[in-house]
Amino acid sequence: DAKTTQPPSMDCAEGRAANLPCNHSTISGNEYVYWYRQIHSQGPQYIIHGLKNNETNEMASLIITEDRKSSTLILPHATLRDTAVYYCIVRVHTGNQFYFGTGTSLTVIP
Amino acid sequence: DVKVTQSSRYLVKRTGEKVFLECVQDMDHENMFWYRQDPGLGLRLIYFSYDVKMKEKGDIPEGYSVSREKKERFSLILESASTNQTSMYLCASSLGRDSQETQYFGPGTRLLVL
């Protein structure tokens, strides 16, 4: 399974866009990039996923570089409730396992 | 909305006890999963199931067993709890066997084994 690299922590001012980077240089052509987040003491929450095109939903936008070696999750207007650990995951081709790393701890500051 | 529920949010058990953790999903999903989450180790897959009465070992199945008698319910069993099984246990489900299936997680059960 391809590995991901994320910064351990980031801060963002409330109301500003939060841009969370992820490197996945060994990603295979048929592997998807998923983003989840986990608020303290709760289960992970699905945010968004994509293969090679940029994606947007009601929660966030996902920008994947053309070579697919990195991606950025964008929360357009961060709120205090967005304070969480954000996980970037590259999905293994076989089976259904998700491998969560240590993620990025995002703190939204008032 | 997909809803995955777990029987307890917090549980305290003694070493050697048999522990049952229950998970129920209400979206007719084929696949169900049990993970444990520990600081610095991320999520690790214990067992998963693609269908009723079917189970597959994940990365760390030792000391655990599972049961899936009904499609909506997936139980994790600690036959004889030990202190190194103190952890956060997370259940997840997904619709089918497509390689890009999204998994939806329950709220977690924080188990303390004394």
mmCIF file with all atom_site columns, C-alpha atoms in Angstrom:
data_model
loop_
_atom_site.group_PDB
_atom_site.id
_atom_site.type_symbol
_atom_site.label_atom_id
_atom_site.label_alt_id
_atom_site.label_comp_id
_atom_site.label_asym_id
_atom_site.label_entity_id
_atom_site.label_seq_id
_atom_site.pdbx_PDB_ins_code
_atom_site.Cartn_x
_atom_site.Cartn_y
_atom_site.Cartn_z
_atom_site.occupancy
_atom_site.B_iso_or_equiv
_atom_site.pdbx_formal_charge
_atom_site.auth_seq_id
_atom_site.auth_comp_id
_atom_site.auth_asym_id
_atom_site.auth_atom_id
_atom_site.pdbx_PDB_model_num
ATOM 1   C CA . ASP A 1 1   ? 0.000   0.000   0.000   1.00 0.00 ? 1   ASP A CA 1
ATOM 2   C CA . ALA A 1 2   ? 1.199   3.461   -0.831  1.00 0.00 ? 2   ALA A CA 1
ATOM 3   C CA . LYS A 1 3   ? 2.298   5.532   2.121   1.00 0.00 ? 3   LYS A CA 1
ATOM 4   C CA . THR A 1 4   ? 1.336   9.120   2.823   1.00 0.00 ? 4   THR A CA 1
ATOM 5   C CA . THR A 1 5   ? 3.215   11.943  4.500   1.00 0.00 ? 5   THR A CA 1
ATOM 6   C CA . GLN A 1 6   ? 1.427   14.754  6.296   1.00 0.00 ? 6   GLN A CA 1
ATOM 7   C CA . PRO A 1 7   ? 2.652   17.547  8.577   1.00 0.00 ? 7   PRO A CA 1
ATOM 8   C CA . PRO A 1 8   ? 1.950   16.634  12.204  1.00 0.00 ? 8   PRO A CA 1
ATOM 9   C CA . SER A 1 9   ? 0.141   19.866  13.032  1.00 0.00 ? 9   SER A CA 1
ATOM 10  C CA . MET A 1 10  ? -1.246  23.084  11.569  1.00 0.00 ? 10  MET A CA 1
ATOM 11  C CA . ASP A 1 11  ? -3.106  26.154  12.777  1.00 0.00 ? 11  ASP A CA 1
ATOM 12  C CA . CYS A 1 12  ? -5.730  28.111  10.878  1.00 0.00 ? 12  CYS A CA 1
ATOM 13  C CA . ALA A 1 13  ? -7.622  31.294  11.748  1.00 0.00 ? 13  ALA A CA 1
ATOM 14  C CA . GLU A 1 14  ? -11.372 30.962  12.011  1.00 0.00 ? 14  GLU A CA 1
ATOM 15  C CA . GLY A 1 15  ? -13.086 31.980  8.775   1.00 0.00 ? 15  GLY A CA 1
ATOM 16  C CA . ARG A 1 16  ? -9.980  31.497  6.665   1.00 0.00 ? 16  ARG A CA 1
ATOM 17  C CA . ALA A 1 17  ? -9.316  28.619  4.293   1.00 0.00 ? 17  ALA A CA 1
ATOM 18  C CA . ALA A 1 18  ? -7.451  25.662  5.742   1.00 0.00 ? 18  ALA A CA 1
ATOM 19  C CA . ASN A 1 19  ? -5.136  23.951  3.258   1.00 0.00 ? 19  ASN A CA 1
ATOM 20  C CA . LEU A 1 20  ? -3.920  20.545  4.388   1.00 0.00 ? 20  LEU A CA 1
ATOM 21  C CA . PRO A 1 21  ? -1.175  18.963  2.263   1.00 0.00 ? 21  PRO A CA 1
ATOM 22  C CA . CYS A 1 22  ? -0.427  15.297  1.703   1.00 0.00 ? 22  CYS A CA 1
ATOM 23  C CA . ASN A 1 23  ? 2.399   13.587  -0.164  1.00 0.00 ? 23  ASN A CA 1
ATOM 24  C CA . HIS A 1 24  ? 1.830   10.159  -1.713  1.00 0.00 ? 24  HIS A CA 1
ATOM 25  C CA . SER A 1 25  ? 4.691   9.789   -4.186  1.00 0.00 ? 25  SER A CA 1
ATOM 26  C CA . THR A 1 26  ? 4.359   5.997   -4.535  1.00 0.00 ? 26  THR A CA 1
ATOM 27  C CA . ILE A 1 27  ? 0.666   5.988   -5.367  1.00 0.00 ? 27  ILE A CA 1
ATOM 28  C CA . SER A 1 28  ? -0.417  3.488   -8.030  1.00 0.00 ? 28  SER A CA 1
ATOM 29  C CA . GLY A 1 29  ? -2.509  4.436   -11.021 1.00 0.00 ? 29  GLY A CA 1
ATOM 30  C CA . ASN A 1 30  ? -5.688  2.849   -9.714  1.00 0.00 ? 30  ASN A CA 1
ATOM 31  C CA . GLU A 1 31  ? -5.424  3.950   -6.096  1.00 0.00 ? 31  GLU A CA 1
ATOM 32  C CA . TYR A 1 32  ? -7.742  6.625   -4.762  1.00 0.00 ? 32  TYR A CA 1
ATOM 33  C CA . VAL A 1 33  ? -6.919  9.382   -2.292  1.00 0.00 ? 33  VAL A CA 1
ATOM 34  C CA . TYR A 1 34  ? -9.299  9.566   0.671   1.00 0.00 ? 34  TYR A CA 1
ATOM 35  C CA . TRP A 1 35  ? -9.576  12.131  3.422   1.00 0.00 ? 35  TRP A CA 1
ATOM 36  C CA . TYR A 1 36  ? -11.113 11.491  6.824   1.00 0.00 ? 36  TYR A CA 1
ATOM 37  C CA . ARG A 1 37  ? -11.086 13.499  10.001  1.00 0.00 ? 37  ARG A CA 1
ATOM 38  C CA . GLN A 1 38  ? -11.405 12.529  13.628  1.00 0.00 ? 38  GLN A CA 1
ATOM 39  C CA . ILE A 1 39  ? -12.631 14.855  16.295  1.00 0.00 ? 39  ILE A CA 1
ATOM 40  C CA . HIS A 1 40  ? -11.351 13.996  19.742  1.00 0.00 ? 40  HIS A CA 1
ATOM 41  C CA . SER A 1 41  ? -12.780 10.733  21.137  1.00 0.00 ? 41  SER A CA 1
ATOM 42  C CA . GLN A 1 42  ? -15.076 10.162  18.150  1.00 0.00 ? 42  GLN A CA 1
ATOM 43  C CA . GLY A 1 43  ? -14.932 7.797   15.184  1.00 0.00 ? 43  GLY A CA 1
ATOM 44  C CA . PRO A 1 44  ? -13.347 8.951   11.903  1.00 0.00 ? 44  PRO A CA 1
ATOM 45  C CA . GLN A 1 45  ? -15.636 10.926  9.623   1.00 0.00 ? 45  GLN A CA 1
ATOM 46  C CA . TYR A 1 46  ? -15.439 10.593  5.838   1.00 0.00 ? 46  TYR A CA 1
ATOM 47  C CA . ILE A 1 47  ? -14.766 13.894  4.048   1.00 0.00 ? 47  ILE A CA 1
ATOM 48  C CA . ILE A 1 48  ? -13.974 13.339  0.381   1.00 0.00 ? 48  ILE A CA 1
ATOM 49  C CA . HIS A 1 49  ? -12.096 11.127  -2.057  1.00 0.00 ? 49  HIS A CA 1
ATOM 50  C CA . GLY A 1 50  ? -10.743 11.329  -5.621  1.00 0.00 ? 50  GLY A CA 1
ATOM 51  C CA . LEU A 1 51  ? -8.697  9.549   -8.247  1.00 0.00 ? 51  LEU A CA 1
ATOM 52  C CA . LYS A 1 52  ? -7.112  12.226  -10.446 1.00 0.00 ? 52  LYS A CA 1
ATOM 53  C CA . ASN A 1 53  ? -9.639  14.995  -10.968 1.00 0.00 ? 53  ASN A CA 1
ATOM 54  C CA . ASN A 1 54  ? -10.279 17.698  -8.400  1.00 0.00 ? 54  ASN A CA 1
ATOM 55  C CA . GLU A 1 55  ? -13.359 17.057  -6.303  1.00 0.00 ? 55  GLU A CA 1
ATOM 56  C CA . THR A 1 56  ? -15.674 19.266  -4.266  1.00 0.00 ? 56  THR A CA 1
ATOM 57  C CA . ASN A 1 57  ? -18.529 18.506  -1.907  1.00 0.00 ? 57  ASN A CA 1
ATOM 58  C CA . GLU A 1 58  ? -20.377 20.338  0.840   1.00 0.00 ? 58  GLU A CA 1
ATOM 59  C CA . MET A 1 59  ? -17.540 19.806  3.292   1.00 0.00 ? 59  MET A CA 1
ATOM 60  C CA . ALA A 1 60  ? -14.346 20.404  1.338   1.00 0.00 ? 60  ALA A CA 1
ATOM 61  C CA . SER A 1 61  ? -12.397 20.460  -1.908  1.00 0.00 ? 61  SER A CA 1
ATOM 62  C CA . LEU A 1 62  ? -9.693  18.021  -2.925  1.00 0.00 ? 62  LEU A CA 1
ATOM 63  C CA . ILE A 1 63  ? -6.940  19.139  -5.271  1.00 0.00 ? 63  ILE A CA 1
ATOM 64  C CA . ILE A 1 64  ? -4.761  16.366  -6.726  1.00 0.00 ? 64  ILE A CA 1
ATOM 65  C CA . THR A 1 65  ? -1.610  17.273  -8.672  1.00 0.00 ? 65  THR A CA 1
ATOM 66  C CA . GLU A 1 66  ? -1.335  16.140  -12.252 1.00 0.00 ? 66  GLU A CA 1
ATOM 67  C CA . ASP A 1 67  ? 1.353   13.570  -11.415 1.00 0.00 ? 67  ASP A CA 1
ATOM 68  C CA . ARG A 1 68  ? -0.844  12.398  -8.483  1.00 0.00 ? 68  ARG A CA 1
ATOM 69  C CA . LYS A 1 69  ? 2.108   12.450  -6.121  1.00 0.00 ? 69  LYS A CA 1
ATOM 70  C CA . SER A 1 70  ? 0.483   14.928  -3.768  1.00 0.00 ? 70  SER A CA 1
ATOM 71  C CA . SER A 1 71  ? -2.879  16.397  -2.858  1.00 0.00 ? 71  SER A CA 1
ATOM 72  C CA . THR A 1 72  ? -4.387  19.199  -0.785  1.00 0.00 ? 72  THR A CA 1
ATOM 73  C CA . LEU A 1 73  ? -7.586  19.183  1.216   1.00 0.00 ? 73  LEU A CA 1
ATOM 74  C CA . ILE A 1 74  ? -9.194  22.611  1.392   1.00 0.00 ? 74  ILE A CA 1
ATOM 75  C CA . LEU A 1 75  ? -11.729 23.629  4.018   1.00 0.00 ? 75  LEU A CA 1
ATOM 76  C CA . PRO A 1 76  ? -12.916 26.919  2.510   1.00 0.00 ? 76  PRO A CA 1
ATOM 77  C CA . HIS A 1 77  ? -14.067 28.698  5.678   1.00 0.00 ? 77  HIS A CA 1
ATOM 78  C CA . ALA A 1 78  ? -12.712 26.964  8.752   1.00 0.00 ? 78  ALA A CA 1
ATOM 79  C CA . THR A 1 79  ? -14.773 26.998  11.932  1.00 0.00 ? 79  THR A CA 1
ATOM 80  C CA . LEU A 1 80  ? -13.876 25.983  15.467  1.00 0.00 ? 80  LEU A CA 1
ATOM 81  C CA . ARG A 1 81  ? -15.745 22.716  14.872  1.00 0.00 ? 81  ARG A CA 1
ATOM 82  C CA . ASP A 1 82  ? -13.205 21.813  12.178  1.00 0.00 ? 82  ASP A CA 1
ATOM 83  C CA . THR A 1 83  ? -10.525 21.345  14.851  1.00 0.00 ? 83  THR A CA 1
ATOM 84  C CA . ALA A 1 84  ? -9.631  17.669  14.414  1.00 0.00 ? 84  ALA A CA 1
ATOM 85  C CA . VAL A 1 85  ? -6.993  15.250  13.183  1.00 0.00 ? 85  VAL A CA 1
ATOM 86  C CA . TYR A 1 86  ? -7.140  14.942  9.389   1.00 0.00 ? 86  TYR A CA 1
ATOM 87  C CA . TYR A 1 87  ? -6.021  11.748  7.709   1.00 0.00 ? 87  TYR A CA 1
ATOM 88  C CA . CYS A 1 88  ? -4.941  11.391  4.103   1.00 0.00 ? 88  CYS A CA 1
ATOM 89  C CA . ILE A 1 89  ? -5.217  7.781   2.977   1.00 0.00 ? 89  ILE A CA 1
ATOM 90  C CA . VAL A 1 90  ? -4.325  6.027   -0.237  1.00 0.00 ? 90  VAL A CA 1
ATOM 91  C CA . ARG A 1 91  ? -6.544  3.087   -0.773  1.00 0.00 ? 91  ARG A CA 1
ATOM 92  C CA . VAL A 1 92  ? -4.930  -0.300  -1.345  1.00 0.00 ? 92  VAL A CA 1
ATOM 93  C CA . HIS A 1 93  ? -5.936  -1.939  -4.605  1.00 0.00 ? 93  HIS A CA 1
ATOM 94  C CA . THR A 1 94  ? -6.921  -5.302  -3.190  1.00 0.00 ? 94  THR A CA 1
ATOM 95  C CA . GLY A 1 95  ? -9.198  -5.820  -0.272  1.00 0.00 ? 95  GLY A CA 1
ATOM 96  C CA . ASN A 1 96  ? -11.032 -3.177  1.636   1.00 0.00 ? 96  ASN A CA 1
ATOM 97  C CA . GLN A 1 97  ? -8.527  -2.062  4.205   1.00 0.00 ? 97  GLN A CA 1
ATOM 98  C CA . PHE A 1 98  ? -7.901  1.535   5.063   1.00 0.00 ? 98  PHE A CA 1
ATOM 99  C CA . TYR A 1 99  ? -4.485  2.334   6.484   1.00 0.00 ? 99  TYR A CA 1
ATOM 100 C CA . PHE A 1 100 ? -4.616  5.404   8.678   1.00 0.00 ? 100 PHE A CA 1
ATOM 101 C CA . GLY A 1 101 ? -1.326  7.087   9.531   1.00 0.00 ? 101 GLY A CA 1
ATOM 102 C CA . THR A 1 102 ? -0.860  9.699   12.225  1.00 0.00 ? 102 THR A CA 1
ATOM 103 C CA . GLY A 1 103 ? -2.518  12.525  10.273  1.00 0.00 ? 103 GLY A CA 1
ATOM 104 C CA . THR A 1 104 ? -2.397  16.302  10.697  1.00 0.00 ? 104 THR A CA 1
ATOM 105 C CA . SER A 1 105 ? -3.781  17.861  13.856  1.00 0.00 ? 105 SER A CA 1
ATOM 106 C CA . LEU A 1 106 ? -5.579  21.010  12.710  1.00 0.00 ? 106 LEU A CA 1
ATOM 107 C CA . THR A 1 107 ? -6.367  23.681  15.289  1.00 0.00 ? 107 THR A CA 1
ATOM 108 C CA . VAL A 1 108 ? -8.749  26.447  14.254  1.00 0.00 ? 108 VAL A CA 1
ATOM 109 C CA . ILE A 1 109 ? -7.998  29.559  16.243  1.00 0.00 ? 109 ILE A CA 1
ATOM 110 C CA . PRO A 1 110 ? -10.709 32.126  17.097  1.00 0.00 ? 110 PRO A CA 1
ATOM 111 C CA . ASP B 2 1   ? -27.209 9.065   6.184   1.00 0.00 ? 1   ASP B CA 1
ATOM 112 C CA . VAL B 2 2   ? -25.271 5.967   7.050   1.00 0.00 ? 2   VAL B CA 1
ATOM 113 C CA . LYS B 2 3   ? -25.488 5.143   10.695  1.00 0.00 ? 3   LYS B CA 1
ATOM 114 C CA . VAL B 2 4   ? -23.054 2.826   12.442  1.00 0.00 ? 4   VAL B CA 1
ATOM 115 C CA . THR B 2 5   ? -23.674 2.333   16.136  1.00 0.00 ? 5   THR B CA 1
ATOM 116 C CA . GLN B 2 6   ? -21.597 0.609   18.784  1.00 0.00 ? 6   GLN B CA 1
ATOM 117 C CA . SER B 2 7   ? -23.053 -0.863  21.930  1.00 0.00 ? 7   SER B CA 1
ATOM 118 C CA . SER B 2 8   ? -20.936 1.054   24.433  1.00 0.00 ? 8   SER B CA 1
ATOM 119 C CA . ARG B 2 9   ? -18.877 4.239   24.390  1.00 0.00 ? 9   ARG B CA 1
ATOM 120 C CA . TYR B 2 10  ? -16.868 3.267   27.463  1.00 0.00 ? 10  TYR B CA 1
ATOM 121 C CA . LEU B 2 11  ? -16.216 -0.143  28.984  1.00 0.00 ? 11  LEU B CA 1
ATOM 122 C CA . VAL B 2 12  ? -14.135 -1.314  31.942  1.00 0.00 ? 12  VAL B CA 1
ATOM 123 C CA . LYS B 2 13  ? -13.306 -5.015  32.261  1.00 0.00 ? 13  LYS B CA 1
ATOM 124 C CA . ARG B 2 14  ? -10.976 -7.175  34.302  1.00 0.00 ? 14  ARG B CA 1
ATOM 125 C CA . THR B 2 15  ? -8.150  -9.324  32.978  1.00 0.00 ? 15  THR B CA 1
ATOM 126 C CA . GLY B 2 16  ? -9.436  -12.718 31.891  1.00 0.00 ? 16  GLY B CA 1
ATOM 127 C CA . GLU B 2 17  ? -13.023 -11.618 31.318  1.00 0.00 ? 17  GLU B CA 1
ATOM 128 C CA . LYS B 2 18  ? -14.799 -12.385 28.063  1.00 0.00 ? 18  LYS B CA 1
ATOM 129 C CA . VAL B 2 19  ? -15.756 -9.135  26.334  1.00 0.00 ? 19  VAL B CA 1
ATOM 130 C CA . PHE B 2 20  ? -18.324 -8.580  23.598  1.00 0.00 ? 20  PHE B CA 1
ATOM 131 C CA . LEU B 2 21  ? -18.308 -5.431  21.494  1.00 0.00 ? 21  LEU B CA 1
ATOM 132 C CA . GLU B 2 22  ? -21.349 -5.027  19.264  1.00 0.00 ? 22  GLU B CA 1
ATOM 133 C CA . CYS B 2 23  ? -21.680 -3.021  16.072  1.00 0.00 ? 23  CYS B CA 1
ATOM 134 C CA . VAL B 2 24  ? -24.826 -2.415  14.048  1.00 0.00 ? 24  VAL B CA 1
ATOM 135 C CA . GLN B 2 25  ? -25.250 -0.616  10.728  1.00 0.00 ? 25  GLN B CA 1
ATOM 136 C CA . ASP B 2 26  ? -28.585 0.375   9.238   1.00 0.00 ? 26  ASP B CA 1
ATOM 137 C CA . MET B 2 27  ? -27.712 0.782   5.544   1.00 0.00 ? 27  MET B CA 1
ATOM 138 C CA . ASP B 2 28  ? -27.713 -2.828  4.336   1.00 0.00 ? 28  ASP B CA 1
ATOM 139 C CA . HIS B 2 29  ? -23.935 -2.714  3.833   1.00 0.00 ? 29  HIS B CA 1
ATOM 140 C CA . GLU B 2 30  ? -22.164 -5.904  2.780   1.00 0.00 ? 30  GLU B CA 1
ATOM 141 C CA . ASN B 2 31  ? -18.835 -5.192  4.462   1.00 0.00 ? 31  ASN B CA 1
ATOM 142 C CA . MET B 2 32  ? -18.062 -4.606  8.103   1.00 0.00 ? 32  MET B CA 1
ATOM 143 C CA . PHE B 2 33  ? -14.745 -4.025  9.865   1.00 0.00 ? 33  PHE B CA 1
ATOM 144 C CA . TRP B 2 34  ? -13.220 -3.883  13.324  1.00 0.00 ? 34  TRP B CA 1
ATOM 145 C CA . TYR B 2 35  ? -10.189 -1.681  14.010  1.00 0.00 ? 35  TYR B CA 1
ATOM 146 C CA . ARG B 2 36  ? -8.332  -0.676  17.126  1.00 0.00 ? 36  ARG B CA 1
ATOM 147 C CA . GLN B 2 37  ? -6.712  2.712   17.510  1.00 0.00 ? 37  GLN B CA 1
ATOM 148 C CA . ASP B 2 38  ? -3.733  3.385   19.747  1.00 0.00 ? 38  ASP B CA 1
ATOM 149 C CA . PRO B 2 39  ? -1.651  6.556   20.133  1.00 0.00 ? 39  PRO B CA 1
ATOM 150 C CA . GLY B 2 40  ? 1.190   6.666   17.635  1.00 0.00 ? 40  GLY B CA 1
ATOM 151 C CA . LEU B 2 41  ? 0.031   3.511   15.836  1.00 0.00 ? 41  LEU B CA 1
ATOM 152 C CA . GLY B 2 42  ? -2.952  4.810   13.871  1.00 0.00 ? 42  GLY B CA 1
ATOM 153 C CA . LEU B 2 43  ? -5.818  2.438   13.101  1.00 0.00 ? 43  LEU B CA 1
ATOM 154 C CA . ARG B 2 44  ? -5.050  -1.261  12.790  1.00 0.00 ? 44  ARG B CA 1
ATOM 155 C CA . LEU B 2 45  ? -7.449  -3.719  11.211  1.00 0.00 ? 45  LEU B CA 1
ATOM 156 C CA . ILE B 2 46  ? -8.408  -6.660  13.428  1.00 0.00 ? 46  ILE B CA 1
ATOM 157 C CA . TYR B 2 47  ? -11.033 -8.523  11.392  1.00 0.00 ? 47  TYR B CA 1
ATOM 158 C CA . PHE B 2 48  ? -13.435 -7.840  8.577   1.00 0.00 ? 48  PHE B CA 1
ATOM 159 C CA . SER B 2 49  ? -16.411 -9.528  6.964   1.00 0.00 ? 49  SER B CA 1
ATOM 160 C CA . TYR B 2 50  ? -17.749 -9.472  3.414   1.00 0.00 ? 50  TYR B CA 1
ATOM 161 C CA . ASP B 2 51  ? -20.938 -11.353 4.135   1.00 0.00 ? 51  ASP B CA 1
ATOM 162 C CA . VAL B 2 52  ? -22.996 -13.074 6.772   1.00 0.00 ? 52  VAL B CA 1
ATOM 163 C CA . LYS B 2 53  ? -21.084 -15.870 8.517   1.00 0.00 ? 53  LYS B CA 1
ATOM 164 C CA . MET B 2 54  ? -17.936 -14.882 6.642   1.00 0.00 ? 54  MET B CA 1
ATOM 165 C CA . LYS B 2 55  ? -14.812 -13.416 8.274   1.00 0.00 ? 55  LYS B CA 1
ATOM 166 C CA . GLU B 2 56  ? -11.296 -12.542 7.272   1.00 0.00 ? 56  GLU B CA 1
ATOM 167 C CA . LYS B 2 57  ? -8.289  -11.801 9.483   1.00 0.00 ? 57  LYS B CA 1
ATOM 168 C CA . GLY B 2 58  ? -6.836  -8.347  9.386   1.00 0.00 ? 58  GLY B CA 1
ATOM 169 C CA . ASP B 2 59  ? -3.381  -7.295  10.526  1.00 0.00 ? 59  ASP B CA 1
ATOM 170 C CA . ILE B 2 60  ? -3.749  -8.057  14.238  1.00 0.00 ? 60  ILE B CA 1
ATOM 171 C CA . PRO B 2 61  ? -6.319  -10.828 14.828  1.00 0.00 ? 61  PRO B CA 1
ATOM 172 C CA . GLU B 2 62  ? -4.528  -12.520 17.741  1.00 0.00 ? 62  GLU B CA 1
ATOM 173 C CA . GLY B 2 63  ? -6.587  -12.528 20.905  1.00 0.00 ? 63  GLY B CA 1
ATOM 174 C CA . TYR B 2 64  ? -9.799  -11.634 19.078  1.00 0.00 ? 64  TYR B CA 1
ATOM 175 C CA . SER B 2 65  ? -12.624 -13.404 17.313  1.00 0.00 ? 65  SER B CA 1
ATOM 176 C CA . VAL B 2 66  ? -15.687 -12.126 15.470  1.00 0.00 ? 66  VAL B CA 1
ATOM 177 C CA . SER B 2 67  ? -19.213 -13.157 14.688  1.00 0.00 ? 67  SER B CA 1
ATOM 178 C CA . ARG B 2 68  ? -21.535 -12.092 11.891  1.00 0.00 ? 68  ARG B CA 1
ATOM 179 C CA . GLU B 2 69  ? -24.823 -13.944 12.182  1.00 0.00 ? 69  GLU B CA 1
ATOM 180 C CA . LYS B 2 70  ? -26.885 -11.158 10.623  1.00 0.00 ? 70  LYS B CA 1
ATOM 181 C CA . LYS B 2 71  ? -25.947 -8.741  7.873   1.00 0.00 ? 71  LYS B CA 1
ATOM 182 C CA . GLU B 2 72  ? -26.399 -5.641  10.002  1.00 0.00 ? 72  GLU B CA 1
ATOM 183 C CA . ARG B 2 73  ? -24.477 -6.847  13.056  1.00 0.00 ? 73  ARG B CA 1
ATOM 184 C CA . PHE B 2 74  ? -20.771 -7.557  13.521  1.00 0.00 ? 74  PHE B CA 1
ATOM 185 C CA . SER B 2 75  ? -19.491 -8.536  16.942  1.00 0.00 ? 75  SER B CA 1
ATOM 186 C CA . LEU B 2 76  ? -15.922 -8.448  18.225  1.00 0.00 ? 76  LEU B CA 1
ATOM 187 C CA . ILE B 2 77  ? -15.079 -10.893 21.001  1.00 0.00 ? 77  ILE B CA 1
ATOM 188 C CA . LEU B 2 78  ? -12.144 -10.802 23.357  1.00 0.00 ? 78  LEU B CA 1
ATOM 189 C CA . GLU B 2 79  ? -12.061 -14.368 24.652  1.00 0.00 ? 79  GLU B CA 1
ATOM 190 C CA . SER B 2 80  ? -9.876  -13.526 27.650  1.00 0.00 ? 80  SER B CA 1
ATOM 191 C CA . ALA B 2 81  ? -9.204  -9.825  27.974  1.00 0.00 ? 81  ALA B CA 1
ATOM 192 C CA . SER B 2 82  ? -5.670  -8.694  28.688  1.00 0.00 ? 82  SER B CA 1
ATOM 193 C CA . THR B 2 83  ? -4.282  -5.298  29.657  1.00 0.00 ? 83  THR B CA 1
ATOM 194 C CA . ASN B 2 84  ? -2.635  -4.874  26.236  1.00 0.00 ? 84  ASN B CA 1
ATOM 195 C CA . GLN B 2 85  ? -6.113  -4.895  24.717  1.00 0.00 ? 85  GLN B CA 1
ATOM 196 C CA . THR B 2 86  ? -6.907  -1.586  26.377  1.00 0.00 ? 86  THR B CA 1
ATOM 197 C CA . SER B 2 87  ? -7.669  0.577   23.376  1.00 0.00 ? 87  SER B CA 1
ATOM 198 C CA . MET B 2 88  ? -10.236 2.468   21.329  1.00 0.00 ? 88  MET B CA 1
ATOM 199 C CA . TYR B 2 89  ? -12.206 0.031   19.172  1.00 0.00 ? 89  TYR B CA 1
ATOM 200 C CA . LEU B 2 90  ? -13.802 1.278   15.981  1.00 0.00 ? 90  LEU B CA 1
ATOM 201 C CA . CYS B 2 91  ? -16.352 -0.455  13.812  1.00 0.00 ? 91  CYS B CA 1
ATOM 202 C CA . ALA B 2 92  ? -16.886 0.502   10.168  1.00 0.00 ? 92  ALA B CA 1
ATOM 203 C CA . SER B 2 93  ? -19.057 -0.583  7.272   1.00 0.00 ? 93  SER B CA 1
ATOM 204 C CA . SER B 2 94  ? -19.054 -0.146  3.502   1.00 0.00 ? 94  SER B CA 1
ATOM 205 C CA . LEU B 2 95  ? -21.517 -0.883  0.771   1.00 0.00 ? 95  LEU B CA 1
ATOM 206 C CA . GLY B 2 96  ? -19.868 -3.608  -1.336  1.00 0.00 ? 96  GLY B CA 1
ATOM 207 C CA . ARG B 2 97  ? -16.580 -4.983  -2.695  1.00 0.00 ? 97  ARG B CA 1
ATOM 208 C CA . ASP B 2 98  ? -15.644 -2.225  -5.109  1.00 0.00 ? 98  ASP B CA 1
ATOM 209 C CA . SER B 2 99  ? -12.017 -1.232  -4.646  1.00 0.00 ? 99  SER B CA 1
ATOM 210 C CA . GLN B 2 100 ? -12.913 2.364   -3.912  1.00 0.00 ? 100 GLN B CA 1
ATOM 211 C CA . GLU B 2 101 ? -15.581 1.821   -1.325  1.00 0.00 ? 101 GLU B CA 1
ATOM 212 C CA . THR B 2 102 ? -15.968 4.467   1.337   1.00 0.00 ? 102 THR B CA 1
ATOM 213 C CA . GLN B 2 103 ? -15.978 3.165   4.898   1.00 0.00 ? 103 GLN B CA 1
ATOM 214 C CA . TYR B 2 104 ? -18.243 4.743   7.503   1.00 0.00 ? 104 TYR B CA 1
ATOM 215 C CA . PHE B 2 105 ? -17.227 4.546   11.125  1.00 0.00 ? 105 PHE B CA 1
ATOM 216 C CA . GLY B 2 106 ? -19.087 4.237   14.384  1.00 0.00 ? 106 GLY B CA 1
ATOM 217 C CA . PRO B 2 107 ? -18.402 6.465   17.406  1.00 0.00 ? 107 PRO B CA 1
ATOM 218 C CA . GLY B 2 108 ? -15.943 4.010   18.968  1.00 0.00 ? 108 GLY B CA 1
ATOM 219 C CA . THR B 2 109 ? -15.755 2.046   22.215  1.00 0.00 ? 109 THR B CA 1
ATOM 220 C CA . ARG B 2 110 ? -13.017 2.952   24.637  1.00 0.00 ? 110 ARG B CA 1
ATOM 221 C CA . LEU B 2 111 ? -12.112 -0.245  26.490  1.00 0.00 ? 111 LEU B CA 1
ATOM 222 C CA . LEU B 2 112 ? -10.050 -0.310  29.658  1.00 0.00 ? 112 LEU B CA 1
ATOM 223 C CA . VAL B 2 113 ? -8.820  -3.711  30.870  1.00 0.00 ? 113 VAL B CA 1
ATOM 224 C CA . LEU B 2 114 ? -7.639  -3.712  34.458  1.00 0.00 ? 114 LEU B CA 1
#
